[in-house]
Each structure stands twice: as structure tokens, then as C-alpha cells.
Coordinates of C-alpha atoms in Angstrom, one line a residue:
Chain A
X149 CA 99.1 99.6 72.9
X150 CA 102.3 99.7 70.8
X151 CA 103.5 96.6 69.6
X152 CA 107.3 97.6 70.7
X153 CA 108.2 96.9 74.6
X154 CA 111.1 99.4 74.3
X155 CA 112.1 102.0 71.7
X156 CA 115.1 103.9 71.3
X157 CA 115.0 107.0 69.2
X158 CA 118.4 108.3 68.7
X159 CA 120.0 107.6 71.6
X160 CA 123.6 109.0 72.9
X161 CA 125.7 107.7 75.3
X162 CA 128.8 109.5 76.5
X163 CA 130.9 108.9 79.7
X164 CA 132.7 112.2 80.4
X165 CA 134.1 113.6 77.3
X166 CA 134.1 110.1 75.6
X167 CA 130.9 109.5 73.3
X168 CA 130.6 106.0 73.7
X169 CA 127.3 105.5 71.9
X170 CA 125.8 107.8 69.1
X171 CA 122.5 108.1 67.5
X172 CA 121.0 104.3 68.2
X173 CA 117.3 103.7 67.3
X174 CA 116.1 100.5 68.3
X175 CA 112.6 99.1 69.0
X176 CA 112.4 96.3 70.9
X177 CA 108.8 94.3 69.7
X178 CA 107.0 92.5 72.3
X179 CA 107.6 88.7 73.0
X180 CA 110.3 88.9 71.3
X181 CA 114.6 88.0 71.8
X182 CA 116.8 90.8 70.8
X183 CA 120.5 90.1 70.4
X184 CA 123.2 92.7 70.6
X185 CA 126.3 91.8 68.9
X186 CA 129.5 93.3 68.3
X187 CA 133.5 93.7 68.7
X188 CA 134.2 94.0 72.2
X189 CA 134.1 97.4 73.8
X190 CA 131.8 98.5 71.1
X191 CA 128.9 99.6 73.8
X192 CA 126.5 96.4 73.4
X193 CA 126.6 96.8 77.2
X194 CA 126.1 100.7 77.5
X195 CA 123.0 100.1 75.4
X196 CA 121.5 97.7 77.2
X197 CA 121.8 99.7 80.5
X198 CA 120.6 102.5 79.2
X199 CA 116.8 101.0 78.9
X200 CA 116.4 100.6 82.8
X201 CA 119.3 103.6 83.4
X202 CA 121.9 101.3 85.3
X203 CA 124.9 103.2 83.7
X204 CA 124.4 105.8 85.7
X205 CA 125.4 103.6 88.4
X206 CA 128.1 102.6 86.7
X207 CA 129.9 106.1 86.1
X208 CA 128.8 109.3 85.4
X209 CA 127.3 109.5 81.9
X210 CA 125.2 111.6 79.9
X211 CA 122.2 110.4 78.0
X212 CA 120.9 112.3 75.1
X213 CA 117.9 111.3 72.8
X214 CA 114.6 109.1 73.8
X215 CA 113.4 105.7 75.3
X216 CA 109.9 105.1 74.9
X217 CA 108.5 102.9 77.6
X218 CA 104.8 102.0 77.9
X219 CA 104.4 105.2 76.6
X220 CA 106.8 107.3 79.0
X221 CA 110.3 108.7 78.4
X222 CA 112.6 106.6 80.2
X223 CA 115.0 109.7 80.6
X224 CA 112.1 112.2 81.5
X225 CA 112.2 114.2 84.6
X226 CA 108.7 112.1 85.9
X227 CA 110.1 109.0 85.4
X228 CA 110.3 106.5 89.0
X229 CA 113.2 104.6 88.8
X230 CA 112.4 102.3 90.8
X231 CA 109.4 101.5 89.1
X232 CA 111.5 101.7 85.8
X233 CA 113.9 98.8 87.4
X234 CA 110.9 96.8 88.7
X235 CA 109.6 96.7 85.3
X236 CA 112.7 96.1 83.4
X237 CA 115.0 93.5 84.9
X238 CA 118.2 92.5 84.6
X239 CA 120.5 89.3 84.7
X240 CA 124.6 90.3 84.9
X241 CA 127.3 89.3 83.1
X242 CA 129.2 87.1 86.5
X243 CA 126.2 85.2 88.5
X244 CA 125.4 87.4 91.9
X245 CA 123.1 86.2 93.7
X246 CA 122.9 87.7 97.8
X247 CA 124.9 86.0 100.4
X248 CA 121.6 85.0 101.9
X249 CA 119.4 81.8 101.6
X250 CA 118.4 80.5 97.8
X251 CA 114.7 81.2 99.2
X252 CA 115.8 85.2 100.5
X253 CA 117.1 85.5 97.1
X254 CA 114.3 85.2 95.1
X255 CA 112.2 87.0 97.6
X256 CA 114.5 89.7 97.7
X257 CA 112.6 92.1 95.2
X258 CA 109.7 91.3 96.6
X259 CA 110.6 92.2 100.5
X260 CA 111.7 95.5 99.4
X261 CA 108.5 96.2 97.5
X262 CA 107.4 95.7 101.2
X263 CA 105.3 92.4 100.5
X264 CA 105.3 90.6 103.5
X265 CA 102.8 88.1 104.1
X266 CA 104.9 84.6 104.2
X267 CA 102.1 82.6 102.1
X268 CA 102.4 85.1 99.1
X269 CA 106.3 85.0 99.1
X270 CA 106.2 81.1 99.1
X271 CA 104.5 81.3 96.1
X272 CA 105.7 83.7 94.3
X273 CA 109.6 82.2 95.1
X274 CA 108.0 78.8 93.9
X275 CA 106.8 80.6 90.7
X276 CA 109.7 82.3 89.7
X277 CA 111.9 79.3 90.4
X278 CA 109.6 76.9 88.1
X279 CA 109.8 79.8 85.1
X280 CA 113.6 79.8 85.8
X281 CA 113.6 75.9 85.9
X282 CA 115.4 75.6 89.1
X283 CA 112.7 74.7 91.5
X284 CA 113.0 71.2 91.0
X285 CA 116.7 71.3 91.9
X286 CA 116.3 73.2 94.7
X287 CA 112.7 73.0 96.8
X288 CA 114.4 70.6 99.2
X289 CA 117.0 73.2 100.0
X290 CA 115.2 76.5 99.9
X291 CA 117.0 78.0 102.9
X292 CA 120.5 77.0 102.1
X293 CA 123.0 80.2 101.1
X294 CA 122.6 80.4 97.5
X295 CA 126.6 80.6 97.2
X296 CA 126.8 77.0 97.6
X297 CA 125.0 76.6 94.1
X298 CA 127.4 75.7 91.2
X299 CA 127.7 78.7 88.5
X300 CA 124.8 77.8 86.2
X301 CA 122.4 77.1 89.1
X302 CA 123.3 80.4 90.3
X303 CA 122.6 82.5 87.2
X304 CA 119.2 80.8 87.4
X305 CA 118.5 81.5 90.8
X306 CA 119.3 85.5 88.9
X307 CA 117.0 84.8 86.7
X308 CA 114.4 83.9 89.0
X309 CA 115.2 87.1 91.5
X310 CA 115.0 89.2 88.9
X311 CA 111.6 87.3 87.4
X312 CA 109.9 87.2 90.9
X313 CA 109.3 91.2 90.4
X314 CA 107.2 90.4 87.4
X315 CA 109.1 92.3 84.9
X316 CA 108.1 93.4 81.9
X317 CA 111.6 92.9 79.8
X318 CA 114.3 91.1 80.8
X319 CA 117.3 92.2 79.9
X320 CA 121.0 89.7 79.7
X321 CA 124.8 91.3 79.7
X322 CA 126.3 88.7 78.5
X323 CA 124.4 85.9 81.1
X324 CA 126.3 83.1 79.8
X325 CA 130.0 84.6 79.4
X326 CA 130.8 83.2 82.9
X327 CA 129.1 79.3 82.2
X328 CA 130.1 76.3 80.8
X329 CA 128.7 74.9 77.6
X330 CA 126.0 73.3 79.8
X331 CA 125.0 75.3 81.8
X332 CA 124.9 77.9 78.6
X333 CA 122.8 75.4 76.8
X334 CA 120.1 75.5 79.9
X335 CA 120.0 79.3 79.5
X336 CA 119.4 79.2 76.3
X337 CA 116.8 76.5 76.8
X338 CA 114.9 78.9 79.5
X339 CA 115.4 81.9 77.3
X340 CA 113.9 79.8 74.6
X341 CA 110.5 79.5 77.1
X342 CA 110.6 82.9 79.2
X343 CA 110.1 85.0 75.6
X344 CA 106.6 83.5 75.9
X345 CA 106.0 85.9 78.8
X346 CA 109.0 88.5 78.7
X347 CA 110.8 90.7 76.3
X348 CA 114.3 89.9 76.4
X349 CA 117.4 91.7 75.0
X350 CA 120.6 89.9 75.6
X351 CA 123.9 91.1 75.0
X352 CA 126.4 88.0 73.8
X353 CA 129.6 87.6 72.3
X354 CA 129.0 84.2 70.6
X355 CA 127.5 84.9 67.5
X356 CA 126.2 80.9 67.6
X357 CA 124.0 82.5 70.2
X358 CA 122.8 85.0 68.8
X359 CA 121.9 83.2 65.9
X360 CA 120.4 80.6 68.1
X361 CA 118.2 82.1 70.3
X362 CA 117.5 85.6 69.4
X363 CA 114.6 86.7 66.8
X364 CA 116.0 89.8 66.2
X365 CA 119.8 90.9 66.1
X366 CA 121.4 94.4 66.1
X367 CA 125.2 94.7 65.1
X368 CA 126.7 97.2 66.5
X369 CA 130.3 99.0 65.7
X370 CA 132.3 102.0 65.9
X371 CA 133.4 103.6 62.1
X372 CA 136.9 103.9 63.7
X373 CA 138.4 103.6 67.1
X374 CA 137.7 106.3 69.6
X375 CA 134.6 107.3 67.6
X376 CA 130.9 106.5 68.6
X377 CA 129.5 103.2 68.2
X378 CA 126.7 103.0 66.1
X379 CA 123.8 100.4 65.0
X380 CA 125.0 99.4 61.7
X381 CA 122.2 96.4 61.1
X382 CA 119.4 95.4 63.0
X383 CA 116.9 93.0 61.5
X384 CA 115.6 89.6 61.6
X385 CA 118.0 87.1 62.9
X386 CA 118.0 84.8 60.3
X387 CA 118.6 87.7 57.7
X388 CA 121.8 89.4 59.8
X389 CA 123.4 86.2 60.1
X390 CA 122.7 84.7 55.9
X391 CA 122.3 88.0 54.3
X392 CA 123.5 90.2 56.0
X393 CA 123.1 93.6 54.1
X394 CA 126.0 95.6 55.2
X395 CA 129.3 94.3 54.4
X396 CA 131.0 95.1 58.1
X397 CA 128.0 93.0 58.9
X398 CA 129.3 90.3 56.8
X399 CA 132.8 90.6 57.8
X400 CA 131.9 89.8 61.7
X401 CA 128.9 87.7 61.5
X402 CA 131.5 85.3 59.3
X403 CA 134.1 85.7 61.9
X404 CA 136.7 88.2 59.7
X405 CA 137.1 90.4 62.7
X406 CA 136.1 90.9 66.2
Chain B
X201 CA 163.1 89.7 108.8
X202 CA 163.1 87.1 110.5
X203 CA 165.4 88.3 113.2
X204 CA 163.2 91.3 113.4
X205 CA 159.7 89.0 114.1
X206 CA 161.4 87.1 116.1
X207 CA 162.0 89.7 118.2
X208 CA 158.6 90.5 118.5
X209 CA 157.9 87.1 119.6
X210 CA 160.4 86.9 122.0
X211 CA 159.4 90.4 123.3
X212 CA 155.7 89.6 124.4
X213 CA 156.6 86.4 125.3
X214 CA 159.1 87.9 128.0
X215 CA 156.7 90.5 129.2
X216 CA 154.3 87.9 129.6
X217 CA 156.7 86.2 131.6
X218 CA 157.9 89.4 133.7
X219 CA 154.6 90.4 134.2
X220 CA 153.5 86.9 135.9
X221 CA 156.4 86.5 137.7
X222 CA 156.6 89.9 139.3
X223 CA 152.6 89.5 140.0
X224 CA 153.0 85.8 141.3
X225 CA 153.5 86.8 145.4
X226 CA 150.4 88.6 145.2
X227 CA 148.4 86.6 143.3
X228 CA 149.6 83.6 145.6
X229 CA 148.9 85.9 148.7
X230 CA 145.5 87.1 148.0
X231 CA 144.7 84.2 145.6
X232 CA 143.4 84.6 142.0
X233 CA 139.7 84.9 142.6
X234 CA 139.7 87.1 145.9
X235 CA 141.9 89.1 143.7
X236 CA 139.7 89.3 140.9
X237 CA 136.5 89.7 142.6
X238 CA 137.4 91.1 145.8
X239 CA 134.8 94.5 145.7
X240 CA 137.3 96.5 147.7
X241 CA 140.7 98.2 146.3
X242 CA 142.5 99.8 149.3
X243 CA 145.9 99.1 148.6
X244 CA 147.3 100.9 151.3
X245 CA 145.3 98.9 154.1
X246 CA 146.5 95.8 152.2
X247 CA 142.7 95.5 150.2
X248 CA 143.7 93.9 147.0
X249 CA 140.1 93.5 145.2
X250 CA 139.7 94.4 141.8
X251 CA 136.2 94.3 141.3
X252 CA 135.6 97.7 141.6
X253 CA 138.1 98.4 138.7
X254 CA 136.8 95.8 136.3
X255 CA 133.6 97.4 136.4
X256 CA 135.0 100.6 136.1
X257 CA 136.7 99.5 132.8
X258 CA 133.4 97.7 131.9
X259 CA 131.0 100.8 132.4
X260 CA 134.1 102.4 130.3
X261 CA 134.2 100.1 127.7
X262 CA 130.6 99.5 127.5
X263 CA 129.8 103.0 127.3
X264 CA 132.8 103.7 124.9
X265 CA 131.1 100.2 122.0
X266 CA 127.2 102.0 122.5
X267 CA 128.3 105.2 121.5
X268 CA 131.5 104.6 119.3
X269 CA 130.3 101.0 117.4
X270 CA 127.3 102.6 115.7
X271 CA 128.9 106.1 115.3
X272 CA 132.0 104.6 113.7
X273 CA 129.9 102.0 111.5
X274 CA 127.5 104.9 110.7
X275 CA 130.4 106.9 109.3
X276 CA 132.3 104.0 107.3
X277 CA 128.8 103.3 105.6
X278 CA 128.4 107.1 104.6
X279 CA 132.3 107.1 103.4
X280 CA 132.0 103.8 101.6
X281 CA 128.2 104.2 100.2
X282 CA 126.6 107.7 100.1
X283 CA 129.7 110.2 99.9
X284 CA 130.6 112.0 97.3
X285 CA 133.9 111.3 96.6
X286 CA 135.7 115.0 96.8
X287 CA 134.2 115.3 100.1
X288 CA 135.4 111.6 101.0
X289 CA 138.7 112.5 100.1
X290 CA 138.5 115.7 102.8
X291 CA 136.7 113.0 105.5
X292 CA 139.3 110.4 105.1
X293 CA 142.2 111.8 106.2
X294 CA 140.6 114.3 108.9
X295 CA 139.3 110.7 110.4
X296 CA 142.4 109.3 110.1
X297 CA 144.2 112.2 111.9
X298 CA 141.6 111.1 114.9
X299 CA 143.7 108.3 115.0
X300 CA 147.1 109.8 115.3
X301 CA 145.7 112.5 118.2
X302 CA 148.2 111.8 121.4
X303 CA 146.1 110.4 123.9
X304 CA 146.7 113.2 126.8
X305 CA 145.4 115.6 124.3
X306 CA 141.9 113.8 124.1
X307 CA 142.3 113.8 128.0
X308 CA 143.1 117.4 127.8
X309 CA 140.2 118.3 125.5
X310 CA 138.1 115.9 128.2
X311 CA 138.7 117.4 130.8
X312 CA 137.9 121.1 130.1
X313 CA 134.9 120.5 127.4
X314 CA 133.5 117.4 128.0
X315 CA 133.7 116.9 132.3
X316 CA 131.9 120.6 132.9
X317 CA 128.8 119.3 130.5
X318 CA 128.6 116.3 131.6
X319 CA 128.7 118.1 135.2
X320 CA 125.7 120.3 134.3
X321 CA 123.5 117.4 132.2
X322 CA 124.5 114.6 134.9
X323 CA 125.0 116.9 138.3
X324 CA 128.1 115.5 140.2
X325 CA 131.6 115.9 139.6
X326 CA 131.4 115.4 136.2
X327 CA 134.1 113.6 136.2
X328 CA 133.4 109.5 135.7
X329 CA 131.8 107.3 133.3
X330 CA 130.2 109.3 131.1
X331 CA 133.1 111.4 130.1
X332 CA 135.4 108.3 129.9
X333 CA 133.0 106.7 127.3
X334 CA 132.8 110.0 125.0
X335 CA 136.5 110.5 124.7
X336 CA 136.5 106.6 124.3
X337 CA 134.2 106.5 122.0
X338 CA 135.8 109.3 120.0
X339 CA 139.3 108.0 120.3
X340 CA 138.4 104.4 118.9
X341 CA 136.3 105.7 116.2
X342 CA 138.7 105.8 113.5
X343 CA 139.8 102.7 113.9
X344 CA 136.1 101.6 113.5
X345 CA 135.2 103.5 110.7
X346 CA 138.4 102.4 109.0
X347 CA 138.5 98.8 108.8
X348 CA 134.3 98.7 108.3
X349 CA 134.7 100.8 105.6
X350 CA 137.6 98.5 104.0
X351 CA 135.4 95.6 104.5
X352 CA 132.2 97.4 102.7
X353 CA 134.4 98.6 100.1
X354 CA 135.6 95.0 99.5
X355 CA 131.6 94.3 98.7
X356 CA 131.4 92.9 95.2
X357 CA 130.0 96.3 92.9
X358 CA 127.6 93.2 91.5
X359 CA 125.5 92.9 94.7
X360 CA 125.1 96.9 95.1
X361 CA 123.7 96.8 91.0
X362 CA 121.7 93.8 91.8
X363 CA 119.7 94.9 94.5
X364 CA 119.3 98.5 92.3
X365 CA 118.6 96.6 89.7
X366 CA 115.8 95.1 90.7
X367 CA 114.1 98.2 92.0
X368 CA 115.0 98.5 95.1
X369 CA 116.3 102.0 96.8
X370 CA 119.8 102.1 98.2
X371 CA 119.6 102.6 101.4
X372 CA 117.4 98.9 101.1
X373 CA 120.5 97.4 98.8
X374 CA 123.0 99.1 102.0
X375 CA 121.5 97.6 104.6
X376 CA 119.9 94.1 103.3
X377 CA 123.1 93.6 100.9
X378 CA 125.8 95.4 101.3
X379 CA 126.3 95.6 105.1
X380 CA 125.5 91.5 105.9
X381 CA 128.5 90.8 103.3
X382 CA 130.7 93.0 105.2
X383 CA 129.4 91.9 108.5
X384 CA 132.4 90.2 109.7
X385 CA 134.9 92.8 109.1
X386 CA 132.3 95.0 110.6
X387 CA 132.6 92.8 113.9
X388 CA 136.4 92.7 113.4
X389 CA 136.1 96.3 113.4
X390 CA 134.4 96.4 116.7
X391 CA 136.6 94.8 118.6
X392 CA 139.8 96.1 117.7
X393 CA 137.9 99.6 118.6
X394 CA 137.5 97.5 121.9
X395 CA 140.7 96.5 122.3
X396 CA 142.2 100.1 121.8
X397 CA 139.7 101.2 124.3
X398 CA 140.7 98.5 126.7
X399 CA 144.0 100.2 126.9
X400 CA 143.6 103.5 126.7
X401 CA 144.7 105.2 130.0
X402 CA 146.0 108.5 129.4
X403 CA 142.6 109.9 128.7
X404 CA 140.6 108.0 130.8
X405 CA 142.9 109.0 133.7
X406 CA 142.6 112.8 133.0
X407 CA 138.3 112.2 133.0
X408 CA 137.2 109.9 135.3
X409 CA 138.3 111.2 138.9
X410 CA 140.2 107.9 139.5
X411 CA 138.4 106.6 142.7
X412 CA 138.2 103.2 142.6
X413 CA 134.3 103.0 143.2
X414 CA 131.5 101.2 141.6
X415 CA 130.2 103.3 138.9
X416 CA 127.1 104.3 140.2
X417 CA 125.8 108.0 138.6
X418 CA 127.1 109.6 135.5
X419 CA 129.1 111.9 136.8
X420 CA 130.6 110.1 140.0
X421 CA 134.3 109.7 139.8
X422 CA 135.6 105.7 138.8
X423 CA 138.6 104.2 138.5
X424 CA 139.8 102.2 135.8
X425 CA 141.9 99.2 135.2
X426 CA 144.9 101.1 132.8
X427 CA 144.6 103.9 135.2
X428 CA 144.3 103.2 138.0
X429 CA 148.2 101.4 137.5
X430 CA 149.9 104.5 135.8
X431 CA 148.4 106.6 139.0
X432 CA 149.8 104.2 141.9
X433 CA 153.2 103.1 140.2
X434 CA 154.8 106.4 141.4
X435 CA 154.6 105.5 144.7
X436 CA 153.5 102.0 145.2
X437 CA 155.7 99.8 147.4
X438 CA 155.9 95.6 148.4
X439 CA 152.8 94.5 147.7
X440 CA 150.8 97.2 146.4
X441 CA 153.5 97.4 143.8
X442 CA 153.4 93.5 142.9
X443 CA 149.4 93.8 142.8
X444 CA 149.9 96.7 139.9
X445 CA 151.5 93.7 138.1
X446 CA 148.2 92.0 138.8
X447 CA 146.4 94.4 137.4
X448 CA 149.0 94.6 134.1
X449 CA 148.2 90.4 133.8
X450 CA 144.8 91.1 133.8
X451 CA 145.0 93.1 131.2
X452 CA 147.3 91.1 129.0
X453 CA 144.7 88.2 129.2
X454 CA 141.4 90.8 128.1
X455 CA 144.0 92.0 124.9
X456 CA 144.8 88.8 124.3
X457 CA 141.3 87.5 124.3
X458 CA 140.1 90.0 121.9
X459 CA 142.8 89.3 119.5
X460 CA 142.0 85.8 119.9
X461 CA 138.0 86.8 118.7
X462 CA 139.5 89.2 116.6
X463 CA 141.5 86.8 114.5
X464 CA 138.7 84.1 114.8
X465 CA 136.1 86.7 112.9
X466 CA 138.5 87.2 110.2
X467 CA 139.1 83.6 109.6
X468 CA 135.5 83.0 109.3
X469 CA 135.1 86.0 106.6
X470 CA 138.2 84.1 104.6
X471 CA 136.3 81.3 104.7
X472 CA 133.2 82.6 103.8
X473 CA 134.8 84.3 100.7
X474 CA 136.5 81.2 99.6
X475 CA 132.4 79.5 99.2
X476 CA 131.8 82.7 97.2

């Protein structure tokens, strides 16, 4: 058993003719929080859909190089995805949960796994809204639409759709970007208690973040505009943001550019 | 701009008004409901009963929502969803040409394709419900498939990546996601197929054998409510001629319903996009 959840090994990402990512090695380790920083359009989210292929959704783009997961190349030709997506969640950027009941949302992943049986849904819908520290806000109202929740509540109730699987990793575009300070601070809070069970990379702008939650952080930037992004740090947290050893590194963590 | 809504106003409010005026002797004469539900329609012998016709039009329209709702939805989810988009961009405006397709020529194509098959599958004349729903069917298609497809389109990208995204397959995420968010322009859809259908008459009038009969077999000639007054305005006299303006009120009040549900659909979608 590796002691990684995900690893990239040189990884390219181009959409059409423009090479958006280039050469990215990552590994992920288990249990852990990984930030992905960076100026904006600098491919922090092209990276992180790349570990459960949801770019390809997105666009058409080409993949080059390796993710290792469990063992298995993401990329390969015997790869399932939607075994790949079961395994590896995913919590957007803007809150979208289903125009359906709070209680349909969470189940959601679990109906189209074709679990039916009412007494295992219950549970598992109470589970993942505990883990996403929601159920007590909600149990009363289980089968009211889960649009009438305010923003926050609704990026939990995400969170718990896309825990109620029993994913693996969990990754975060940018979860927060759409929240106010409160309702950030929660998130943080549950990320804080979900990397006891889950692997989670999160993409973020706020660099407080970042230093907050994450372990880990990897800063990533392109040499110039129009060329590939690339890795240029990735280490312990409390290292990128103090002493950072690259001097681009520097420059943004401190708030020089970006 | 002004001058020129107001003029539409003003003209359906006077046709309104024309219409019920000129049908008022009759409608006095006979009364409302004997000339509503009267099951006979022998104008000549001074038989003013329309139920014959209404059911004509209902097996017609009825026939035309089975065939054309689920064809037309079936397509806009394809366009919007699954197509490719080169190939979409062929589809779209062949579909769209359905639309603009005079009526007599669907009647045309009708009448010497669709009335001899139904003729050998159905026995009979061929000529009657059956063939009145295809065409129907065919002719408010586009309109179907065109404002469905607007309303899936309109589907947040977000809901289509989180139902992939959590492993399920897409036709799962089309059909559990996608299509309830669209739902009401999907029913909006519907009904203004409906409401073309309702007053259709050139092609229904070249397919159905115009006899105004209770629809019965397949292929037994029926008569229609649109129809049935473009056939007996050339000739129809006193009251014959203020019962075809019967008929025309009728008809305003079905149109006018549907717009009524029509409008009331789309309100609800606006208001259920403002909670989102």
C-alpha cells in the first residue's frame, strides 16, 4: 500500500493547441490537505480535474503523462470512470446542489449506484450529513428542496452528496470562493475534521487558506504568459508559506503579485 | 411601438368581438350546451351539435401530443445533451425548416404517403385519425423540440458535472438532473405544440375524410373542428353560416386557454429560478 492517495508523474494538460499544464508531478499522501495556489488562470483548476478526468467534460483536452491511483493509471485504457468518480469526489467552485429535496441530494450518488432499500439510504444520508456538519440543521427538514438553503448550507449539503459515495479523496475548486467569511470559516472547520477520513486537495485563491488548512501546498505558475504552467514549489505548508525556497514563491506567497 | 401593440390588442379584441356577435343568433337559437354537446352535426337539416367535432379534434390532438410530445422531447434531449455539435448544427436548421413547411404541403405529403399506409396497416379508408395525428405530430414537432431544447440548454453546466462527478453515467445525470430542471419549459413546450395543432386545418383537412363522425377505427374518415369550417364556408348560408362562427368561438376559447396554461408554466419556471 503506498503511502500517496494520488500521484502525478509528469503530467500535461493541453486544451486544443494551448498547453495549459506541463510536466506536473505531484503525490498527494494519504490523510492529508493539499493546497493548490497560484495567479489566476495559472491551471490550479485543470490540475485538479485531471485526478478524477472532469476536464474532459469541460472541453476537449489532451492528457499526456501518469496518475497513479490505488495502483492504476487514471488515464489507462482499463480505467472505469465511473468507478474513478465514485472514488474521487468533488465539491465545485458555486454551491450546486439538485433541484430536488435536501434528503434526494445526498442520496443522489447512492440511487444511481442502484442502492435502493429506504433503511440503508436513511442512514447513509444521516451519515454523510453528520461528517458534513449539517445534519443538525437540517433533520427536521429533510425533504424540503435543497435550493431554499442559504449558500454555506448549500456547499455542505455538496459536501455531503459527494461524501455519501464514500470517496476516497475529496477534491475542492475553490469551495469557498462563492461564501462569506462565515460560512468559509465552517468549511474550513469541516475540512479541518474530514482529513481524518479523506484525502483532500483543494484549490483556493486565499493564500490565509492555504496556509490555514492545508498540510501540504503546491505553487503553481507559468514562466511567461501563454506558456505552460508549471509546479514551481510544493512542500510542507508551513515551509512554502515562511521559507519558501523559490523566490516567485516568495514574491506571491507575500502578496507581490497575483 | 406602442401604436403597433396596440394594434394587436385592438385586433384580437375585435375578432373576439366579431366572432361572438356574428355567432350570437345561433348560439341563442340552439343554446350553448345543445350546441356544444349536441352528437349530431347536420347542418343542412338545421342539426347544430358539435360533439362529433370536438372529438374529432380530441382523437386529433390526442393522437398528434402521444406521438409528437415524446418524439419532439426525445429529439431536443439528443440536440441539447448527446449530439455532437457539427451534426447539431446540420439537425438544427433541417428541424427548424419543419417549421416553416406550408401546411397544404404536409397535407399533400399526407395524403399520398401516409393515408395509403395507414389504409393497408388500419384497413378502411385510410383516411381519419391516424393520419391526422402523424402529420400533426410531425408538423408541431419543431416547435417541441425547439423550446425543450432552449429550456435544457438553459440547465446550469454545474448540475450536468455534479451528477458526473459523482459517478454517475449521463444518461442517469439527463434524466434524474437535467430534464426535472427543465421540466417546465418542457411542459411549456407541449402545449404550444398543442396549441399549433389545435389550429392546424389545412393538413388535417386534406387527411381525415372530413365526415363529421365519431372517430371510431383508424382509418374511418372524421371531421375536425378547424376543418370542418374552412370546408362549409364556401357555401354555408343563414344559420349554418352563423354556426361556423360557433365553431370559430370555440376555438378562440381552447387557444386562449392554452395560452392561459402556457403563460402560467412559465411563470412558475421564473419563479422557481428566482429560489435558485
Amino acid at each position: 500500500m503506498s503511502e500517496y492517495a494520488i500521484e502525478l508523474r509528469n503530467v500535461s494538460v493541453a486544451y486544443g493547441d494551448c498547453q495549459c499544464l506541463a510536466d506536473v508531478s505531484l503525490a498527494i499522501p494519504i490523510n492529508s490537505v493539499v493546497a493548490l495556489i497560484g495567479p489566476s488562470g495559472c491551471g490550479k483548476s485543470t490540475l485538479i480535474r485531471s485526478m478524477n478526468r472532469t476536464n474532459e467534460l469541460v472541453a476537449k483536452t489532451v492528457t499526456t503523462g501518469e496518475v497513479n491511483f490505488g495502483g492504476r493509471d487514471v488515464y489507462g485504457s482499463r480505467m472505469d470512470l465511473r468507478e474513478l468518480r465514485e472514488r474521487i469526489g468533488m465539491v465545485f467552485q458555486r454551491p450546486n446542489p439538485f433541484p430536488k429535496s435536501i434528503f434526494d441530494n445526498v442520496a443522489w450518488g447512492l440511487r444511481s449506484n442502484g442502492i435502493r432499500g429506504r433503511k440503508r439510504l436513511e442512514e447513509a444520508v444521516e451519515r454523510s450529513l453528520r461528517a458534513a456538519a449539517l445534519w443538525d440543521a437540517v433533520s427536521s427538514k429533510l425533504d424540503q428542496p435543497a435550493l431554499g438553503l442559504s449558500g454555506g448550507q448549500q456547499q455542505r449539503l455538496c459536501i455531503a452528496r459527494a461524501l455519501a459515495v464514500e470517496p476516497e479523496i475529496l477534491l475542492m475548486d475553490e469551495p469557498c470562493s462563492a461564501l462569506d467569511p462565515i460560512a468559509t470559516q465552517r468549511i474550513e472547520d469541516l475540512i479541518d475534521e474530514l482529513k481524518e477520513r479523506y484525502t483532500i486537495v483543494i484549490v483556493t485563491h486565499n493564500m490565509q487558506q492555504a496556509a490555514r488548512i492545508a498540510d501540504f501546498t503546491a505553487f503553481l505558475m507559468a514562466e511567461q504568459p501563454h506558456e505552460p504552467s508549471r509546479i514551481v514549489e510544493f512542500g510542507r505548508s508551513v515551509e512554502i508559506f515562511t521559507r519558501p525556497g523559490d523566490e516567485r514563491t516568495e514574491a506571491y506567497v507575500t502578496g507581490r503579485f497575483g | 411601438m406602442a401604436a403597433a401593440a396596440a394594434t394587436a390588442v385592438v385586433g384580437v379584441a375585435l375578432i373576439f368581438a366579431f366572432v361572438l356577435q356574428t355567432a350570437w343568433p345561433v348560439l341563442t337559437r340552439v343554446g350553448i350546451a345543445q350546441f356544444i354537446f349536441g352528437d349530431t352535426w347536420y347542418p343542412t337539416r338545421g342539426r347544430f351539435g358539435l360533439l362529433p367535432l370536438v372529438a374529432g379534434s380530441a382523437a386529433l390532438l390526442l393522437g398528434a401530443l402521444l406521438l409528437g410530445a415524446p418524439a419532439g422531447v426525445m429529439t431536443a434531449i439528443f440536440l441539447s445533451e448527446y449530439c455532437p455539435k457539427r451534426l447539431a448544427s446540420l439537425l438544427r436548421p433541417a428541424i427548424d425548416l419543419l417549421a416553416g413547411i406550408p401546411s397544404v404541403i404536409y397535407g399533400f405529403f399526407g395524403l399520398i404517403s401516409i393515408v395509403p399506409i395507414v389504409r393497408s396497416v388500419f384497413g378502411g379508408a385510410g383516411f381519419g385519425p391516424v393520419a391526422g395525428s402523424l402529420i400533426l405530430a410531425v408538423m408541431i414537432l419543431p416547435t417541441i423540440t425547439s423550446v425543450s431544447r432552449d429550456a435544457l440548454e438553459a440547465v446550469p453546466r454545474d448540475y450536468r458535472l455534479g451528477g458526473l462527478a459523482l459517478g454517475a453515467t449521463q444518461w442517469r445525470t439527463v434524466y434524474d438532473v437535467v430534464v426535472p430542471s427543465a421540466w417546465s419549459g418542457i411542459v411549456t413546450s407541449v402545449v404550444l405544440g398543442v396549441g399549433r395543432a389545435v389550429g392546424e386545418t389545412m393538413a388535417v383537412l386534406m387527411v381525415i375524410g372530413n365526415a363529421p363522425r365519431f372517430p371510431r377505427a383508424a382509418g374511418q374518415p372524421i371531421s375536425a373542428l378547424t376543418s370542418q369550417v374552412a370546408l362549409d364556408m364556401a357555401y354555408a348560408s343563414g344559420d349554418h353560416r352563423t354556426a361556423l362562427f360557433g365553431i370559430a368561438a370555440l376555438l378562440l376559447f381552447i387557444t386562449m386557454g392554452l395560452v392561459g396554461v402556457g403563460r402560467l408554466t412559465v411563470r412558475r419556471q421564473a419563479r422557481q429560478g428566482r429560489r435558485r
